[in-house]
């Protein structure tokens, strides 16, 4: 399962263009897999923003969550 987690994290990081600190602070409540969006609550300068990601990242996140037993 670590490989599923790592793939999901890496794809989200690359596809959305979020900063490392934003990725670390991200919680599941801030991610809408179906819409392909993640809400960054505390971005650079404390700014709020929404980032998008594509189908490959959606699939990786879905597979990881299914492996954890959390279905969306």
Short mmCIF file of C-alpha atoms in Angstrom, two decimals:
data_model
loop_
_atom_site.label_atom_id
_atom_site.label_comp_id
_atom_site.label_asym_id
_atom_site.label_seq_id
_atom_site.Cartn_x
_atom_site.Cartn_y
_atom_site.Cartn_z
CA UNK A 1 0.00 0.00 0.00
CA UNK A 2 2.88 2.50 0.44
CA UNK A 3 3.36 2.48 -3.33
CA UNK A 4 -0.30 3.49 -3.83
CA UNK A 5 0.09 6.30 -1.30
CA UNK A 6 3.34 7.50 -2.81
CA UNK A 7 1.92 7.49 -6.34
CA UNK A 8 -1.18 9.43 -5.25
CA UNK A 9 0.93 12.00 -3.39
CA UNK A 10 3.40 12.44 -6.23
CA UNK A 11 0.73 12.79 -8.91
CA UNK A 12 -1.25 15.28 -6.82
CA UNK A 13 1.92 17.28 -6.17
CA UNK A 14 2.90 17.37 -9.85
CA UNK A 15 -0.55 17.79 -11.40
CA UNK A 16 -1.78 20.58 -9.16
CA UNK A 17 1.40 22.61 -8.76
CA UNK A 18 0.93 22.98 -5.01
CA UNK A 19 3.86 23.72 -2.77
CA UNK A 20 5.30 21.04 -0.50
CA UNK A 21 4.07 22.75 2.69
CA UNK A 22 0.57 22.98 1.17
CA UNK A 23 0.64 19.28 0.31
CA UNK A 24 1.71 18.34 3.82
CA UNK A 25 -1.08 20.46 5.34
CA UNK A 26 -3.75 19.04 3.02
CA UNK A 27 -6.44 16.84 4.55
CA UNK A 28 -8.95 14.50 2.95
CA UNK A 29 -11.72 16.98 3.72
CA UNK A 30 -10.00 19.45 1.39
CA UNK A 31 -9.99 17.10 -1.62
CA UNK A 32 -12.90 16.52 -3.98
CA UNK A 33 -11.76 13.60 -6.09
CA UNK A 34 -14.83 13.53 -8.33
CA UNK A 35 -14.46 17.22 -9.21
CA UNK A 36 -10.67 16.95 -9.48
CA UNK A 37 -10.13 19.81 -7.04
CA UNK A 38 -8.28 20.43 -3.81
CA UNK A 39 -8.78 23.44 -1.56
CA UNK A 40 -5.61 24.95 -0.17
CA UNK A 41 -6.57 26.66 3.08
CA UNK A 42 -3.22 28.18 3.94
CA UNK A 43 -1.20 28.84 0.85
CA UNK A 44 1.77 31.13 0.51
CA UNK A 45 0.98 34.34 2.33
CA UNK A 46 -1.98 32.66 4.08
CA UNK A 47 -4.05 32.76 0.90
CA UNK A 48 -6.99 30.47 0.15
CA UNK A 49 -7.12 28.87 -3.32
CA UNK A 50 -8.43 25.92 -5.26
CA UNK A 51 -6.21 23.77 -7.47
CA UNK A 52 -7.24 21.18 -10.03
CA UNK A 53 -5.89 17.80 -11.06
CA UNK A 54 -6.63 15.39 -13.88
CA UNK A 55 -7.89 11.84 -14.39
CA UNK A 56 -4.59 10.08 -13.63
CA UNK A 57 -4.44 11.75 -10.24
CA UNK A 58 -8.12 11.02 -9.61
CA UNK A 59 -7.51 7.33 -10.31
CA UNK A 60 -4.44 7.20 -8.07
CA UNK A 61 -6.30 8.89 -5.21
CA UNK A 62 -9.32 6.60 -5.68
CA UNK A 63 -7.16 3.47 -5.62
CA UNK A 64 -5.32 4.64 -2.53
CA UNK A 65 -8.53 5.48 -0.67
CA UNK A 66 -10.08 2.12 -1.66
CA UNK A 67 -7.00 0.30 -0.34
CA UNK A 68 -7.42 2.18 2.95
CA UNK A 69 -11.05 1.11 3.11
CA UNK A 70 -12.44 4.59 2.47
CA UNK A 71 -14.82 4.67 -0.45
CA UNK A 72 -15.97 7.89 -2.02
#
